[in-house]
Amino acid sequence: MTHHLFIYGPPGSGKSTLGKALAERLALPFIDLDAAIEQEAGRPIRQIFAAGGEPAFRRREARQLRRAIDAAPEAVIALGGGALLDPASHALAQQAGRILFLDTPPDVLETRAATQPGSRPLLAANGGVPSALAQLLERRKAHYASFPLRLDAGHDVLEEKLAQAQILLGAFRIRGMGRQETDVRVGAGLLASLGLRLRNAGWNGACLVVADTHTAEPYGKAAVESIRQAGIAATLLTLPAGEEHKRIETLARIWRGCMEAGLDRGGTVVAVGGGVVGDMAGFAAATWMRGVRWVGVPTTLLAMVDSSLGGKTACDLPEGKNLIGAFHPPALVLADTGTLATLPVGELRCGLAEVVKHGVIADPGLLAVIESYPCPTPRGMGVPPMDGTRAGCPCHVPAGKGGYGTFHSPTLSRALSVTLSKAEEGAAEVAAATLGDDILVARAMAVKIGIIQQDPYEQGIRAALNLGHTLGHAVEQASGFTLRHGEAVAIGMVAEARLAERLGVAEEAGLGERLTSLLKRLGLPTEIPPDIDRAALQRALLLDKKNEAGTVRLSLPVRVGEVRTRVPLPPAAAGAVGSGSRQWQ
């Protein structure tokens, strides 16, 4: 099984430039198929064409594609502009990984191709580059239109294209947290690849797979089976489900499980489940034998977009959430979006609270996608620039021509009780419907990953990720965990947005009401329950681990896309929580 990332598009779309930069960003091998062909032949492509014509070149190209796929289990492969015209090569690439098509306007292609006309033999005849390019694009129109995963490559901002390519391909690498870097992959069906990924990385020591009573069947057992099929010893440990079990006694069970599974310092703890499982298994890995490797397989939307990233591991005390913990990043995170199909709608909505949070923090376009869903605009599935400047619709790339269908996320459809017709989904979307969830998850992940890499240990900007969590954690605990984490975060976001308006921090009018409207539409609560123990709420707030010198510190929204961190909570506002005042409401 291979997991390649293919970069494809017409001549001049920038496949080699983007592919090389992407491979460097992800620490993967890079293979330029045209360069490999030239190296094997010992002569440039134009001479290969001159000697044998296009049919001979395509045969050589197909042979090199097979070699490139077999050369490594995972690589970034830049393809020639016609490499997938052959149906057999197209099918081979689809089976071997993901194909990202670079959507580029003809005038941009013409300008780029004109700088190196001799290196593109198919553009060197037929009346020169403009005429030859127009003919080539017309001949390949249906072929190029068949790729649903598309990136706007009509500009020269490489960093922006890199960011979008990682979202569309569901591939990231988190750096900055000491020696341990984290590979992150997003996609349906990834759980089956777990064992091979461990073996390919050289992680052959014994594995303890930690799941809970909600995830042991089928996902925990599937993880064990995948690992064993790769020739690695694996043991399943099933914990009781629920935040109330996130405590030292449960942690001790994981330590004993490590001992019984024979985990030494070359072993791996694999967390299969939601945030509680990930936090506990990660903390056990941080402390077993003074630190062993761990891998996260989040099975909830909330865990995928939030708790699985960044290396925060912890367990609770009766007095507060996550008071005992360590920064210990996972070596690998596999977010199998196929698990979302069986997740209860309530859990999906909780995860969407974190997605909304990430949009408020740093991605206005992401927030707009959720607010406008389902959008009827018939455009290609993808992501706009992060600031949304070039997109006519916030849900789609501007270059999506040909009616590729509306952006369709099964997760958003379920959470919002939306039913799309087949015509609305579009033929390409029906064939690859889960890509919508992949992009939703990866785009939300990208916000957190970008912040983590700037501030891995929460000394500054990473505190922005606490938006909604300071009050949210307190509400969650004071409710006796009858409120889910995502529900509490939704309440916290609205309350903190309203407080930001009262304190003069917010510069966007009506932000609190905007969030209230969206979160209610998602089926999430937005008010502190009237029956909650206000004294317990205040105690939890004053014990928050982010407090400094007895002062509660908040991350408050300035506007969508900007958050101010470490804002001191005025004593009167803190007292209002305990008194039941509606100052926060």
XYZ file of C-alpha atoms in Angstrom, residues 167-439:
273
model
C -5.358 21.259 3.138
C -6.559 19.685 -0.094
C -4.217 16.699 0.224
C -4.782 16.337 3.965
C -1.062 16.263 4.718
C 0.865 18.306 7.294
C 4.055 18.099 9.328
C 4.221 19.915 12.663
C 7.650 21.156 13.710
C 8.958 23.144 16.639
C 8.158 20.918 19.629
C 11.674 19.668 20.297
C 13.046 16.679 18.428
C 9.642 15.088 17.867
C 7.933 16.225 14.682
C 4.370 15.150 13.938
C 3.111 13.872 10.607
C -0.610 14.491 10.139
C -2.744 12.791 7.505
C -6.466 13.265 6.836
C -8.687 11.029 4.732
C -11.325 8.323 4.679
C -10.004 4.796 5.191
C -6.643 5.754 6.700
C -7.042 3.465 9.715
C -6.334 0.438 7.518
C -2.906 1.885 6.671
C -1.816 2.271 10.309
C 0.319 -0.858 10.553
C 2.170 -0.259 7.295
C 2.862 3.340 8.273
C 4.385 2.163 11.567
C 6.508 -0.434 9.785
C 7.616 1.973 7.044
C 8.724 4.430 9.736
C 10.777 1.716 11.439
C 8.579 1.693 14.553
C 8.628 -2.063 15.009
C 8.442 -2.236 18.812
C 5.398 -3.571 20.647
C 2.241 -1.441 20.527
C -0.437 -0.792 23.125
C -3.661 0.302 21.434
C -5.766 2.334 23.874
C -9.483 2.724 23.116
C -12.642 3.158 25.168
C -15.941 1.337 25.270
C -17.230 3.525 22.425
C -14.287 2.983 20.066
C -12.795 -0.421 20.888
C -15.332 -1.979 18.520
C -14.706 -1.623 15.627
C -11.873 0.929 15.503
C -9.604 -0.305 18.295
C -9.798 -3.866 17.015
C -9.198 -2.666 13.445
C -6.078 -0.817 14.613
C -4.746 -3.938 16.334
C -5.437 -6.032 13.232
C -3.686 -3.525 10.951
C -0.624 -3.430 13.206
C -0.428 -7.206 13.507
C -0.755 -7.633 9.748
C 2.350 -5.457 9.443
C 4.227 -7.927 11.646
C 4.203 -5.815 14.818
C 2.960 -7.038 18.202
C -0.166 -5.207 19.380
C -2.394 -5.380 22.469
C -5.782 -3.694 22.937
C -6.641 -1.929 26.209
C -10.256 -0.781 26.591
C -11.032 2.038 29.042
C -14.429 3.184 30.320
C -15.743 6.043 28.180
C -16.384 9.537 29.492
C -14.683 12.618 30.908
C -15.435 11.406 34.443
C -12.877 8.633 33.895
C -10.089 11.029 32.888
C -8.271 10.583 36.193
C -5.173 9.126 37.802
C -6.768 5.718 38.393
C -7.418 5.329 34.663
C -3.924 6.519 33.866
C -2.546 3.774 36.104
C -4.467 1.220 34.036
C -2.670 2.417 30.915
C 0.719 2.201 32.646
C -0.038 -1.371 33.664
C -1.187 -2.066 30.117
C 2.162 -0.818 28.822
C 3.934 -3.184 31.186
C 1.800 -6.182 30.248
C 2.198 -5.448 26.517
C 5.979 -5.407 26.898
C 6.466 -1.789 25.859
C 10.058 -0.666 26.132
C 11.417 2.658 24.902
C 11.102 1.443 21.324
C 7.395 0.747 21.718
C 4.385 2.805 20.675
C 1.168 3.799 22.421
C -1.688 4.179 19.914
C -4.707 6.246 21.007
C -7.925 5.350 19.163
C -10.857 7.520 20.170
C -11.881 11.009 21.155
C -10.184 13.694 23.190
C -10.274 11.863 26.522
C -8.568 8.779 25.095
C -5.972 10.904 23.314
C -5.202 13.051 26.350
C -4.862 10.048 28.652
C -2.928 7.774 26.295
C -0.628 10.632 25.327
C 0.078 11.458 28.977
C 0.735 7.791 29.720
C 3.196 7.738 26.808
C 4.870 10.884 28.134
C 5.461 9.256 31.511
C 5.984 5.556 30.729
C 9.745 4.895 30.930
C 10.169 8.704 30.919
C 8.642 9.001 27.502
C 7.768 6.700 24.610
C 6.393 7.394 21.167
C 2.661 7.661 20.632
C 0.315 7.832 17.654
C -3.104 9.473 17.591
C -6.039 8.000 15.680
C -8.835 10.470 16.522
C -12.313 9.144 15.783
C -14.368 12.232 16.665
C -14.500 15.524 14.798
C -13.534 17.407 17.948
C -10.432 15.287 18.496
C -9.428 15.519 14.838
C -9.467 19.294 14.609
C -8.313 20.104 18.130
C -7.090 17.787 20.865
C -5.065 15.422 18.657
C -2.781 18.278 17.579
C -0.091 20.064 19.509
C 1.060 17.572 22.100
C -1.033 18.683 25.076
C -1.635 15.566 27.173
C -3.341 15.480 30.548
C -5.703 14.045 33.106
C -8.097 15.758 35.500
C -8.290 16.268 39.239
C -11.613 16.683 41.051
C -10.728 20.372 41.388
C -10.222 21.048 37.676
C -9.682 19.852 34.125
C -6.250 19.000 32.744
C -4.398 20.159 35.857
C -1.870 17.313 35.494
C -0.206 16.943 32.132
C 2.746 17.371 29.826
C 3.628 18.597 26.361
C 4.349 15.346 24.495
C 3.527 15.525 20.772
C 2.487 12.399 18.881
C 4.752 11.120 16.132
C 1.792 10.578 13.822
C -1.862 11.598 13.663
C -4.157 9.642 11.338
C -7.556 11.320 11.049
C -9.752 8.763 9.307
C -12.780 10.821 8.308
C -14.671 7.623 7.567
C -15.244 7.309 11.313
C -17.404 10.447 11.231
C -20.153 8.605 9.338
C -21.113 6.652 12.467
C -20.552 9.455 14.975
C -23.774 10.606 16.686
C -25.035 13.957 15.431
C -24.552 15.484 18.881
C -20.855 14.629 18.769
C -20.526 16.050 15.253
C -22.025 19.306 16.477
C -19.566 19.418 19.369
C -16.716 19.066 16.902
C -18.141 21.835 14.771
C -17.917 24.144 17.795
C -14.134 23.766 17.562
C -14.239 24.271 13.785
C -16.157 27.515 14.334
C -13.590 28.523 16.953
C -10.758 28.056 14.472
C -12.605 30.154 11.918
C -13.047 32.963 14.452
C -9.385 32.800 15.425
C -7.690 32.845 12.043
C -9.792 31.795 9.025
C -12.778 34.020 8.171
C -13.366 31.999 5.009
C -13.836 28.810 7.003
C -16.469 30.507 9.145
C -18.184 31.760 5.991
C -18.245 28.222 4.560
C -20.229 27.017 7.561
C -22.492 30.077 7.693
C -23.410 29.791 3.993
C -23.698 25.998 3.792
C -25.177 24.582 1.615
C -24.002 27.045 -1.016
C -25.692 26.643 -4.426
C -22.779 28.051 -6.446
C -21.717 25.398 -9.006
C -17.987 25.562 -8.456
C -15.162 23.148 -7.858
C -14.519 21.765 -4.435
C -11.552 23.341 -2.757
C -10.436 26.175 -0.546
C -10.132 29.878 -1.295
C -7.144 31.985 -0.298
C -6.992 32.319 3.459
C -8.167 35.917 3.311
C -10.904 35.111 0.803
C -9.783 37.917 -1.529
C -9.983 36.104 -4.856
C -12.981 33.860 -4.248
C -16.382 34.890 -5.545
C -17.866 32.400 -3.106
C -16.192 31.577 0.215
C -16.844 27.856 -0.240
C -15.001 27.297 -3.469
C -11.863 28.005 -5.468
C -12.484 30.692 -8.091
C -10.999 28.607 -10.913
C -13.554 25.813 -10.563
C -15.105 25.859 -14.035
C -17.270 23.270 -15.693
C -19.802 22.645 -12.935
C -17.896 20.361 -10.607
C -20.713 20.584 -8.096
C -21.257 22.388 -4.841
C -19.019 21.746 -1.862
C -20.647 18.839 -0.049
C -19.693 17.841 3.485
C -21.674 14.912 4.895
C -20.744 16.120 8.384
C -22.180 19.604 7.841
C -25.237 18.157 6.131
C -25.965 15.870 9.085
C -25.323 18.545 11.695
C -27.549 21.058 9.908
C -30.162 18.489 8.804
C -29.535 19.486 5.188
C -30.455 17.261 2.260
C -28.826 18.011 -1.088
C -30.228 16.746 -4.364
C -27.993 14.777 -6.689
C -28.053 17.712 -9.081
C -26.819 20.015 -6.333
C -24.061 17.661 -5.292
C -22.841 17.347 -8.875
C -21.480 14.274 -10.607
C -17.891 14.752 -9.487
C -18.959 15.330 -5.893
C -21.111 12.196 -5.804
C -18.085 10.189 -6.925
C -15.881 11.652 -4.194
C -18.303 12.916 -1.544
C -16.062 12.314 1.436
C -13.535 14.832 0.118
C -15.817 17.516 1.533
C -15.304 16.183 5.059
C -11.587 15.744 4.423
C -11.267 19.397 3.448
